[in-house]
JSON list of C-alpha atoms in Angstrom, two decimals:
[
{"chain": "A", "resi": 1, "resn": "UNK", "atom": "CA", "xyz": [26.52, 112.43, 72.34]},
{"chain": "A", "resi": 2, "resn": "UNK", "atom": "CA", "xyz": [26.28, 116.28, 72.39]},
{"chain": "A", "resi": 3, "resn": "UNK", "atom": "CA", "xyz": [25.33, 116.37, 69.22]},
{"chain": "A", "resi": 4, "resn": "UNK", "atom": "CA", "xyz": [28.35, 118.87, 68.48]},
{"chain": "A", "resi": 5, "resn": "UNK", "atom": "CA", "xyz": [31.14, 117.98, 66.17]},
{"chain": "A", "resi": 6, "resn": "UNK", "atom": "CA", "xyz": [34.21, 118.12, 65.78]},
{"chain": "A", "resi": 7, "resn": "UNK", "atom": "CA", "xyz": [37.47, 118.21, 63.03]},
{"chain": "A", "resi": 8, "resn": "UNK", "atom": "CA", "xyz": [39.87, 116.65, 63.21]},
{"chain": "A", "resi": 9, "resn": "UNK", "atom": "CA", "xyz": [39.96, 114.94, 66.23]},
{"chain": "A", "resi": 10, "resn": "UNK", "atom": "CA", "xyz": [43.68, 115.25, 67.15]},
{"chain": "A", "resi": 11, "resn": "UNK", "atom": "CA", "xyz": [46.48, 116.98, 65.62]},
{"chain": "A", "resi": 12, "resn": "UNK", "atom": "CA", "xyz": [50.40, 117.53, 65.22]},
{"chain": "A", "resi": 13, "resn": "UNK", "atom": "CA", "xyz": [52.04, 119.96, 64.11]},
{"chain": "A", "resi": 14, "resn": "UNK", "atom": "CA", "xyz": [55.29, 122.27, 64.72]},
{"chain": "A", "resi": 15, "resn": "UNK", "atom": "CA", "xyz": [56.34, 125.58, 66.45]},
{"chain": "A", "resi": 16, "resn": "UNK", "atom": "CA", "xyz": [55.40, 128.47, 64.46]},
{"chain": "A", "resi": 17, "resn": "UNK", "atom": "CA", "xyz": [53.11, 126.86, 62.16]},
{"chain": "A", "resi": 18, "resn": "UNK", "atom": "CA", "xyz": [49.56, 127.39, 61.36]},
{"chain": "A", "resi": 19, "resn": "UNK", "atom": "CA", "xyz": [45.93, 125.35, 62.20]},
{"chain": "A", "resi": 20, "resn": "UNK", "atom": "CA", "xyz": [42.25, 126.01, 61.67]},
{"chain": "A", "resi": 21, "resn": "UNK", "atom": "CA", "xyz": [39.95, 123.76, 63.73]},
{"chain": "A", "resi": 22, "resn": "UNK", "atom": "CA", "xyz": [36.43, 123.88, 62.47]},
{"chain": "A", "resi": 23, "resn": "UNK", "atom": "CA", "xyz": [32.47, 122.49, 64.52]},
{"chain": "A", "resi": 24, "resn": "UNK", "atom": "CA", "xyz": [29.97, 121.73, 63.84]},
{"chain": "A", "resi": 25, "resn": "UNK", "atom": "CA", "xyz": [26.94, 123.33, 66.26]},
{"chain": "A", "resi": 26, "resn": "UNK", "atom": "CA", "xyz": [23.79, 120.70, 66.88]},
{"chain": "A", "resi": 27, "resn": "UNK", "atom": "CA", "xyz": [20.47, 121.20, 64.86]},
{"chain": "A", "resi": 28, "resn": "UNK", "atom": "CA", "xyz": [19.21, 124.97, 65.42]},
{"chain": "A", "resi": 29, "resn": "UNK", "atom": "CA", "xyz": [21.92, 126.65, 67.11]},
{"chain": "A", "resi": 30, "resn": "UNK", "atom": "CA", "xyz": [22.74, 129.76, 66.94]},
{"chain": "A", "resi": 31, "resn": "UNK", "atom": "CA", "xyz": [25.66, 130.65, 68.78]},
{"chain": "A", "resi": 32, "resn": "UNK", "atom": "CA", "xyz": [29.82, 128.66, 69.46]},
{"chain": "A", "resi": 33, "resn": "UNK", "atom": "CA", "xyz": [31.74, 129.07, 71.89]},
{"chain": "A", "resi": 34, "resn": "UNK", "atom": "CA", "xyz": [35.15, 128.35, 72.64]},
{"chain": "A", "resi": 35, "resn": "UNK", "atom": "CA", "xyz": [36.88, 126.47, 74.85]},
{"chain": "A", "resi": 36, "resn": "UNK", "atom": "CA", "xyz": [41.20, 125.93, 75.88]},
{"chain": "A", "resi": 37, "resn": "UNK", "atom": "CA", "xyz": [42.00, 123.24, 78.11]},
{"chain": "A", "resi": 38, "resn": "UNK", "atom": "CA", "xyz": [44.87, 122.99, 80.03]},
{"chain": "A", "resi": 39, "resn": "UNK", "atom": "CA", "xyz": [46.30, 120.70, 82.51]},
{"chain": "A", "resi": 40, "resn": "UNK", "atom": "CA", "xyz": [47.06, 123.77, 84.83]},
{"chain": "A", "resi": 41, "resn": "UNK", "atom": "CA", "xyz": [45.26, 126.33, 83.53]},
{"chain": "A", "resi": 42, "resn": "UNK", "atom": "CA", "xyz": [41.62, 124.04, 82.76]},
{"chain": "A", "resi": 43, "resn": "UNK", "atom": "CA", "xyz": [39.08, 124.92, 81.06]},
{"chain": "A", "resi": 44, "resn": "UNK", "atom": "CA", "xyz": [39.43, 128.20, 79.83]},
{"chain": "A", "resi": 45, "resn": "UNK", "atom": "CA", "xyz": [36.61, 130.55, 78.08]},
{"chain": "A", "resi": 46, "resn": "UNK", "atom": "CA", "xyz": [38.45, 132.50, 74.25]},
{"chain": "A", "resi": 47, "resn": "UNK", "atom": "CA", "xyz": [35.52, 133.29, 72.16]},
{"chain": "A", "resi": 48, "resn": "UNK", "atom": "CA", "xyz": [31.82, 133.01, 71.71]},
{"chain": "A", "resi": 49, "resn": "UNK", "atom": "CA", "xyz": [30.02, 133.44, 67.77]},
{"chain": "A", "resi": 50, "resn": "UNK", "atom": "CA", "xyz": [25.99, 134.26, 67.80]},
{"chain": "A", "resi": 51, "resn": "UNK", "atom": "CA", "xyz": [24.32, 134.31, 63.91]},
{"chain": "A", "resi": 52, "resn": "UNK", "atom": "CA", "xyz": [27.24, 135.00, 62.42]},
{"chain": "A", "resi": 53, "resn": "UNK", "atom": "CA", "xyz": [29.19, 137.93, 64.83]},
{"chain": "A", "resi": 54, "resn": "UNK", "atom": "CA", "xyz": [31.22, 137.62, 66.34]},
{"chain": "A", "resi": 55, "resn": "UNK", "atom": "CA", "xyz": [29.54, 138.01, 71.35]},
{"chain": "A", "resi": 56, "resn": "UNK", "atom": "CA", "xyz": [32.12, 137.49, 73.25]},
{"chain": "A", "resi": 57, "resn": "UNK", "atom": "CA", "xyz": [36.34, 137.50, 74.27]},
{"chain": "A", "resi": 58, "resn": "UNK", "atom": "CA", "xyz": [37.99, 135.59, 76.72]},
{"chain": "A", "resi": 59, "resn": "UNK", "atom": "CA", "xyz": [41.96, 135.37, 77.35]},
{"chain": "A", "resi": 60, "resn": "UNK", "atom": "CA", "xyz": [41.97, 134.89, 73.54]},
{"chain": "A", "resi": 61, "resn": "UNK", "atom": "CA", "xyz": [45.81, 135.31, 72.04]},
{"chain": "A", "resi": 62, "resn": "UNK", "atom": "CA", "xyz": [46.52, 137.83, 69.06]},
{"chain": "A", "resi": 63, "resn": "UNK", "atom": "CA", "xyz": [47.89, 134.28, 67.60]},
{"chain": "A", "resi": 64, "resn": "UNK", "atom": "CA", "xyz": [44.04, 132.73, 67.00]},
{"chain": "A", "resi": 65, "resn": "UNK", "atom": "CA", "xyz": [41.51, 133.75, 65.55]},
{"chain": "A", "resi": 66, "resn": "UNK", "atom": "CA", "xyz": [37.75, 132.30, 64.31]},
{"chain": "A", "resi": 67, "resn": "UNK", "atom": "CA", "xyz": [35.56, 133.10, 63.41]},
{"chain": "A", "resi": 68, "resn": "UNK", "atom": "CA", "xyz": [31.20, 131.98, 62.55]},
{"chain": "A", "resi": 69, "resn": "UNK", "atom": "CA", "xyz": [29.94, 131.51, 58.68]},
{"chain": "A", "resi": 70, "resn": "UNK", "atom": "CA", "xyz": [26.22, 131.31, 57.53]},
{"chain": "A", "resi": 71, "resn": "UNK", "atom": "CA", "xyz": [25.85, 127.41, 57.83]},
{"chain": "A", "resi": 72, "resn": "UNK", "atom": "CA", "xyz": [26.16, 128.61, 61.55]},
{"chain": "A", "resi": 73, "resn": "UNK", "atom": "CA", "xyz": [29.47, 126.21, 61.46]},
{"chain": "A", "resi": 74, "resn": "UNK", "atom": "CA", "xyz": [32.97, 127.40, 62.91]},
{"chain": "A", "resi": 75, "resn": "UNK", "atom": "CA", "xyz": [36.65, 127.43, 62.73]},
{"chain": "A", "resi": 76, "resn": "UNK", "atom": "CA", "xyz": [38.69, 128.76, 64.65]},
{"chain": "A", "resi": 77, "resn": "UNK", "atom": "CA", "xyz": [42.68, 129.53, 63.34]},
{"chain": "A", "resi": 78, "resn": "UNK", "atom": "CA", "xyz": [45.81, 129.11, 65.74]},
{"chain": "A", "resi": 79, "resn": "UNK", "atom": "CA", "xyz": [49.60, 130.88, 64.10]},
{"chain": "A", "resi": 80, "resn": "UNK", "atom": "CA", "xyz": [51.95, 130.81, 65.30]},
{"chain": "A", "resi": 81, "resn": "UNK", "atom": "CA", "xyz": [51.45, 128.28, 67.31]},
{"chain": "A", "resi": 82, "resn": "UNK", "atom": "CA", "xyz": [54.03, 127.29, 69.90]},
{"chain": "A", "resi": 83, "resn": "UNK", "atom": "CA", "xyz": [54.73, 124.52, 73.32]},
{"chain": "A", "resi": 84, "resn": "UNK", "atom": "CA", "xyz": [52.31, 126.80, 75.50]},
{"chain": "A", "resi": 85, "resn": "UNK", "atom": "CA", "xyz": [49.87, 126.25, 72.83]},
{"chain": "A", "resi": 86, "resn": "UNK", "atom": "CA", "xyz": [49.42, 122.43, 73.35]},
{"chain": "A", "resi": 87, "resn": "UNK", "atom": "CA", "xyz": [46.45, 121.73, 74.69]},
{"chain": "A", "resi": 88, "resn": "UNK", "atom": "CA", "xyz": [42.67, 119.50, 74.21]},
{"chain": "A", "resi": 89, "resn": "UNK", "atom": "CA", "xyz": [40.06, 122.88, 72.34]},
{"chain": "A", "resi": 90, "resn": "UNK", "atom": "CA", "xyz": [36.58, 121.82, 72.27]},
{"chain": "A", "resi": 91, "resn": "UNK", "atom": "CA", "xyz": [33.39, 124.57, 71.10]},
{"chain": "A", "resi": 92, "resn": "UNK", "atom": "CA", "xyz": [29.97, 124.41, 72.56]},
{"chain": "A", "resi": 93, "resn": "UNK", "atom": "CA", "xyz": [26.92, 125.35, 71.26]},
{"chain": "A", "resi": 94, "resn": "UNK", "atom": "CA", "xyz": [23.75, 126.52, 72.87]},
{"chain": "A", "resi": 95, "resn": "UNK", "atom": "CA", "xyz": [20.64, 128.52, 71.26]},
{"chain": "A", "resi": 96, "resn": "UNK", "atom": "CA", "xyz": [20.45, 131.33, 73.77]},
{"chain": "A", "resi": 97, "resn": "UNK", "atom": "CA", "xyz": [16.51, 131.28, 72.44]},
{"chain": "A", "resi": 98, "resn": "UNK", "atom": "CA", "xyz": [16.17, 131.67, 76.38]},
{"chain": "A", "resi": 99, "resn": "UNK", "atom": "CA", "xyz": [17.49, 132.19, 79.92]},
{"chain": "A", "resi": 100, "resn": "UNK", "atom": "CA", "xyz": [18.36, 128.99, 79.72]},
{"chain": "A", "resi": 101, "resn": "UNK", "atom": "CA", "xyz": [21.31, 128.64, 77.49]},
{"chain": "A", "resi": 102, "resn": "UNK", "atom": "CA", "xyz": [22.91, 125.81, 78.73]},
{"chain": "A", "resi": 103, "resn": "UNK", "atom": "CA", "xyz": [25.53, 125.11, 76.70]},
{"chain": "A", "resi": 104, "resn": "UNK", "atom": "CA", "xyz": [26.17, 121.54, 75.05]},
{"chain": "A", "resi": 105, "resn": "UNK", "atom": "CA", "xyz": [30.66, 120.88, 74.59]},
{"chain": "A", "resi": 106, "resn": "UNK", "atom": "CA", "xyz": [31.76, 119.04, 71.76]},
{"chain": "A", "resi": 107, "resn": "UNK", "atom": "CA", "xyz": [35.29, 115.79, 71.44]},
{"chain": "A", "resi": 108, "resn": "UNK", "atom": "CA", "xyz": [37.26, 118.23, 71.24]},
{"chain": "A", "resi": 109, "resn": "UNK", "atom": "CA", "xyz": [40.35, 118.42, 69.32]},
{"chain": "A", "resi": 110, "resn": "UNK", "atom": "CA", "xyz": [43.54, 117.90, 70.57]},
{"chain": "A", "resi": 111, "resn": "UNK", "atom": "CA", "xyz": [46.31, 119.54, 69.59]},
{"chain": "A", "resi": 112, "resn": "UNK", "atom": "CA", "xyz": [49.93, 119.28, 70.22]},
{"chain": "A", "resi": 113, "resn": "UNK", "atom": "CA", "xyz": [52.74, 121.51, 69.07]},
{"chain": "A", "resi": 114, "resn": "UNK", "atom": "CA", "xyz": [56.29, 119.81, 69.00]},
{"chain": "B", "resi": 1, "resn": "UNK", "atom": "CA", "xyz": [36.59, 138.90, 89.33]},
{"chain": "B", "resi": 2, "resn": "UNK", "atom": "CA", "xyz": [34.76, 135.85, 88.96]},
{"chain": "B", "resi": 3, "resn": "UNK", "atom": "CA", "xyz": [36.55, 133.26, 90.60]},
{"chain": "B", "resi": 4, "resn": "UNK", "atom": "CA", "xyz": [34.83, 129.16, 91.69]},
{"chain": "B", "resi": 5, "resn": "UNK", "atom": "CA", "xyz": [36.61, 126.67, 93.57]},
{"chain": "B", "resi": 6, "resn": "UNK", "atom": "CA", "xyz": [35.39, 123.38, 94.13]},
{"chain": "B", "resi": 7, "resn": "UNK", "atom": "CA", "xyz": [37.37, 120.96, 96.13]},
{"chain": "B", "resi": 8, "resn": "UNK", "atom": "CA", "xyz": [38.86, 118.42, 96.47]},
{"chain": "B", "resi": 9, "resn": "UNK", "atom": "CA", "xyz": [40.97, 117.69, 94.14]},
{"chain": "B", "resi": 10, "resn": "UNK", "atom": "CA", "xyz": [40.83, 113.65, 93.81]},
{"chain": "B", "resi": 11, "resn": "UNK", "atom": "CA", "xyz": [38.12, 111.59, 95.38]},
{"chain": "B", "resi": 12, "resn": "UNK", "atom": "CA", "xyz": [38.41, 107.74, 95.77]},
{"chain": "B", "resi": 13, "resn": "UNK", "atom": "CA", "xyz": [35.21, 105.98, 97.31]},
{"chain": "B", "resi": 14, "resn": "UNK", "atom": "CA", "xyz": [34.37, 102.71, 97.13]},
{"chain": "B", "resi": 15, "resn": "UNK", "atom": "CA", "xyz": [31.07, 102.23, 95.30]},
{"chain": "B", "resi": 16, "resn": "UNK", "atom": "CA", "xyz": [28.38, 102.39, 98.10]},
{"chain": "B", "resi": 17, "resn": "UNK", "atom": "CA", "xyz": [30.00, 104.42, 100.10]},
{"chain": "B", "resi": 18, "resn": "UNK", "atom": "CA", "xyz": [28.38, 108.28, 99.69]},
{"chain": "B", "resi": 19, "resn": "UNK", "atom": "CA", "xyz": [29.82, 111.56, 99.13]},
{"chain": "B", "resi": 20, "resn": "UNK", "atom": "CA", "xyz": [29.92, 115.51, 98.18]},
{"chain": "B", "resi": 21, "resn": "UNK", "atom": "CA", "xyz": [31.86, 116.99, 95.60]},
{"chain": "B", "resi": 22, "resn": "UNK", "atom": "CA", "xyz": [32.07, 121.01, 96.42]},
{"chain": "B", "resi": 23, "resn": "UNK", "atom": "CA", "xyz": [31.43, 124.11, 93.97]},
{"chain": "B", "resi": 24, "resn": "UNK", "atom": "CA", "xyz": [32.53, 127.42, 95.69]},
{"chain": "B", "resi": 25, "resn": "UNK", "atom": "CA", "xyz": [32.35, 130.52, 93.75]},
{"chain": "B", "resi": 26, "resn": "UNK", "atom": "CA", "xyz": [32.42, 134.60, 93.90]},
{"chain": "B", "resi": 27, "resn": "UNK", "atom": "CA", "xyz": [30.59, 136.30, 90.65]},
{"chain": "B", "resi": 28, "resn": "UNK", "atom": "CA", "xyz": [28.52, 139.07, 91.09]},
{"chain": "B", "resi": 29, "resn": "UNK", "atom": "CA", "xyz": [24.55, 138.05, 89.70]},
{"chain": "B", "resi": 30, "resn": "UNK", "atom": "CA", "xyz": [24.91, 134.65, 89.49]},
{"chain": "B", "resi": 31, "resn": "UNK", "atom": "CA", "xyz": [22.81, 134.29, 86.45]},
{"chain": "B", "resi": 32, "resn": "UNK", "atom": "CA", "xyz": [23.69, 129.78, 86.04]},
{"chain": "B", "resi": 33, "resn": "UNK", "atom": "CA", "xyz": [25.88, 127.57, 88.08]},
{"chain": "B", "resi": 34, "resn": "UNK", "atom": "CA", "xyz": [26.20, 124.69, 85.27]},
{"chain": "B", "resi": 35, "resn": "UNK", "atom": "CA", "xyz": [27.45, 121.21, 86.59]},
{"chain": "B", "resi": 36, "resn": "UNK", "atom": "CA", "xyz": [29.59, 118.98, 83.90]},
{"chain": "B", "resi": 37, "resn": "UNK", "atom": "CA", "xyz": [31.58, 115.28, 83.93]},
{"chain": "B", "resi": 38, "resn": "UNK", "atom": "CA", "xyz": [34.43, 114.74, 81.69]},
{"chain": "B", "resi": 39, "resn": "UNK", "atom": "CA", "xyz": [35.90, 112.02, 80.80]},
{"chain": "B", "resi": 40, "resn": "UNK", "atom": "CA", "xyz": [39.26, 111.33, 80.44]},
{"chain": "B", "resi": 41, "resn": "UNK", "atom": "CA", "xyz": [39.92, 112.47, 76.58]},
{"chain": "B", "resi": 42, "resn": "UNK", "atom": "CA", "xyz": [36.34, 113.59, 75.92]},
{"chain": "B", "resi": 43, "resn": "UNK", "atom": "CA", "xyz": [34.36, 116.38, 75.92]},
{"chain": "B", "resi": 44, "resn": "UNK", "atom": "CA", "xyz": [32.17, 117.72, 78.93]},
{"chain": "B", "resi": 45, "resn": "UNK", "atom": "CA", "xyz": [29.27, 116.25, 79.53]},
{"chain": "B", "resi": 46, "resn": "UNK", "atom": "CA", "xyz": [26.17, 118.83, 80.97]},
{"chain": "B", "resi": 47, "resn": "UNK", "atom": "CA", "xyz": [24.11, 117.34, 83.70]},
{"chain": "B", "resi": 48, "resn": "UNK", "atom": "CA", "xyz": [22.89, 120.26, 85.83]},
{"chain": "B", "resi": 49, "resn": "UNK", "atom": "CA", "xyz": [22.04, 123.74, 85.93]},
{"chain": "B", "resi": 50, "resn": "UNK", "atom": "CA", "xyz": [20.80, 125.88, 88.63]},
{"chain": "B", "resi": 51, "resn": "UNK", "atom": "CA", "xyz": [20.33, 128.91, 88.91]},
{"chain": "B", "resi": 52, "resn": "UNK", "atom": "CA", "xyz": [18.63, 130.67, 92.82]},
{"chain": "B", "resi": 53, "resn": "UNK", "atom": "CA", "xyz": [19.55, 129.09, 96.22]},
{"chain": "B", "resi": 54, "resn": "UNK", "atom": "CA", "xyz": [17.56, 126.91, 97.66]},
{"chain": "B", "resi": 55, "resn": "UNK", "atom": "CA", "xyz": [17.31, 125.18, 94.22]},
{"chain": "B", "resi": 56, "resn": "UNK", "atom": "CA", "xyz": [17.50, 121.00, 93.42]},
{"chain": "B", "resi": 57, "resn": "UNK", "atom": "CA", "xyz": [18.01, 119.35, 91.06]},
{"chain": "B", "resi": 58, "resn": "UNK", "atom": "CA", "xyz": [17.94, 115.14, 90.99]},
{"chain": "B", "resi": 59, "resn": "UNK", "atom": "CA", "xyz": [19.73, 113.01, 88.31]},
{"chain": "B", "resi": 60, "resn": "UNK", "atom": "CA", "xyz": [20.50, 109.38, 88.93]},
{"chain": "B", "resi": 61, "resn": "UNK", "atom": "CA", "xyz": [22.79, 109.25, 92.26]},
{"chain": "B", "resi": 62, "resn": "UNK", "atom": "CA", "xyz": [23.21, 112.67, 91.33]},
{"chain": "B", "resi": 63, "resn": "UNK", "atom": "CA", "xyz": [21.45, 115.46, 93.37]},
{"chain": "B", "resi": 64, "resn": "UNK", "atom": "CA", "xyz": [22.98, 119.21, 92.84]},
{"chain": "B", "resi": 65, "resn": "UNK", "atom": "CA", "xyz": [22.02, 122.04, 95.55]},
{"chain": "B", "resi": 66, "resn": "UNK", "atom": "CA", "xyz": [22.98, 125.75, 95.04]},
{"chain": "B", "resi": 67, "resn": "UNK", "atom": "CA", "xyz": [23.49, 128.19, 98.26]},
{"chain": "B", "resi": 68, "resn": "UNK", "atom": "CA", "xyz": [24.92, 131.97, 97.83]},
{"chain": "B", "resi": 69, "resn": "UNK", "atom": "CA", "xyz": [27.73, 130.64, 98.03]},
{"chain": "B", "resi": 70, "resn": "UNK", "atom": "CA", "xyz": [28.28, 127.26, 96.83]},
{"chain": "B", "resi": 71, "resn": "UNK", "atom": "CA", "xyz": [26.99, 124.19, 95.15]},
{"chain": "B", "resi": 72, "resn": "UNK", "atom": "CA", "xyz": [27.50, 120.30, 96.36]},
{"chain": "B", "resi": 73, "resn": "UNK", "atom": "CA", "xyz": [26.98, 117.39, 94.22]},
{"chain": "B", "resi": 74, "resn": "UNK", "atom": "CA", "xyz": [25.88, 115.59, 96.36]},
{"chain": "B", "resi": 75, "resn": "UNK", "atom": "CA", "xyz": [26.34, 111.35, 94.95]},
{"chain": "B", "resi": 76, "resn": "UNK", "atom": "CA", "xyz": [24.52, 108.33, 96.81]},
{"chain": "B", "resi": 77, "resn": "UNK", "atom": "CA", "xyz": [25.21, 104.97, 96.83]},
{"chain": "B", "resi": 78, "resn": "UNK", "atom": "CA", "xyz": [28.71, 105.41, 93.73]},
{"chain": "B", "resi": 79, "resn": "UNK", "atom": "CA", "xyz": [29.27, 103.14, 91.16]},
{"chain": "B", "resi": 80, "resn": "UNK", "atom": "CA", "xyz": [32.51, 102.91, 88.76]},
{"chain": "B", "resi": 81, "resn": "UNK", "atom": "CA", "xyz": [30.84, 104.57, 86.09]},
{"chain": "B", "resi": 82, "resn": "UNK", "atom": "CA", "xyz": [30.78, 107.15, 87.96]},
{"chain": "B", "resi": 83, "resn": "UNK", "atom": "CA", "xyz": [34.26, 107.00, 87.33]},
{"chain": "B", "resi": 84, "resn": "UNK", "atom": "CA", "xyz": [34.88, 111.03, 85.65]},
{"chain": "B", "resi": 85, "resn": "UNK", "atom": "CA", "xyz": [35.51, 115.04, 86.78]},
{"chain": "B", "resi": 86, "resn": "UNK", "atom": "CA", "xyz": [32.52, 116.80, 87.75]},
{"chain": "B", "resi": 87, "resn": "UNK", "atom": "CA", "xyz": [33.39, 120.21, 86.69]},
{"chain": "B", "resi": 88, "resn": "UNK", "atom": "CA", "xyz": [31.54, 123.38, 88.70]},
{"chain": "B", "resi": 89, "resn": "UNK", "atom": "CA", "xyz": [31.40, 126.21, 86.00]},
{"chain": "B", "resi": 90, "resn": "UNK", "atom": "CA", "xyz": [29.24, 129.97, 86.97]},
{"chain": "B", "resi": 91, "resn": "UNK", "atom": "CA", "xyz": [27.22, 132.42, 84.68]},
{"chain": "B", "resi": 92, "resn": "UNK", "atom": "CA", "xyz": [26.95, 135.86, 85.24]},
{"chain": "B", "resi": 93, "resn": "UNK", "atom": "CA", "xyz": [24.22, 138.09, 84.05]},
{"chain": "B", "resi": 94, "resn": "UNK", "atom": "CA", "xyz": [24.52, 139.96, 81.09]},
{"chain": "B", "resi": 95, "resn": "UNK", "atom": "CA", "xyz": [27.25, 137.01, 79.36]},
{"chain": "B", "resi": 96, "resn": "UNK", "atom": "CA", "xyz": [27.23, 133.99, 77.56]},
{"chain": "B", "resi": 97, "resn": "UNK", "atom": "CA", "xyz": [30.78, 132.87, 78.39]},
{"chain": "B", "resi": 98, "resn": "UNK", "atom": "CA", "xyz": [31.75, 129.55, 81.28]},
{"chain": "B", "resi": 99, "resn": "UNK", "atom": "CA", "xyz": [34.30, 130.52, 84.64]},
{"chain": "B", "resi": 100, "resn": "UNK", "atom": "CA", "xyz": [35.06, 126.30, 85.92]},
{"chain": "B", "resi": 101, "resn": "UNK", "atom": "CA", "xyz": [36.47, 125.50, 88.25]},
{"chain": "B", "resi": 102, "resn": "UNK", "atom": "CA", "xyz": [39.62, 122.83, 87.97]},
{"chain": "B", "resi": 103, "resn": "UNK", "atom": "CA", "xyz": [37.36, 119.88, 88.30]},
{"chain": "B", "resi": 104, "resn": "UNK", "atom": "CA", "xyz": [37.18, 117.19, 91.65]},
{"chain": "B", "resi": 105, "resn": "UNK", "atom": "CA", "xyz": [38.82, 113.50, 89.62]},
{"chain": "B", "resi": 106, "resn": "UNK", "atom": "CA", "xyz": [36.21, 110.62, 91.07]},
{"chain": "B", "resi": 107, "resn": "UNK", "atom": "CA", "xyz": [37.44, 107.43, 91.37]},
{"chain": "B", "resi": 108, "resn": "UNK", "atom": "CA", "xyz": [35.01, 105.15, 92.64]},
{"chain": "B", "resi": 109, "resn": "UNK", "atom": "CA", "xyz": [36.44, 101.42, 93.28]},
{"chain": "B", "resi": 110, "resn": "UNK", "atom": "CA", "xyz": [34.42, 98.05, 93.36]}
]
């Protein structure tokens, strides 16, 4: 158990809908990262938050957004869902206090868009 | 553009048959190279971080090594419970994001 929690574990929804994925980082970790894992693309970095502020953006679609709250949990919002958005979404967290910045991953949310 | 290529894509071993997985990378200013293990439907589990060429780290039957262009994950006398997908990722200086390879799916048969 990495200490990172994600809810829900599974999500099934229809095209055009909007969903919210939630992540709680390990105790003491200030950074939260979101990754998408699909069969053909592998793990792709989406976005990073550090202590409530957006820190880095990857290949995140404009239909997707995220935020990190004062208690450091984070939410990833996916809107106008398409079939191709079906994937595993992982959250990771790290302390980011030193250069040895290991990211620990949560169990993921499996999103299925029908 | 930063790139990570893992080979082979899949590897089948008999229990006790040692082998190595390869991770080739192209990144400007490597900050760290990470190995993770991922079981089906689960999140990646951290194994090792390597920072500079020549560095080696070991954990049970696993040993990771790093050169300027690639990393190897050596598996000695593997057991069926070592079956998983092994992911390699790089982190460049000035960035915290990880760039992952597509992984090597290892199957160890009893």
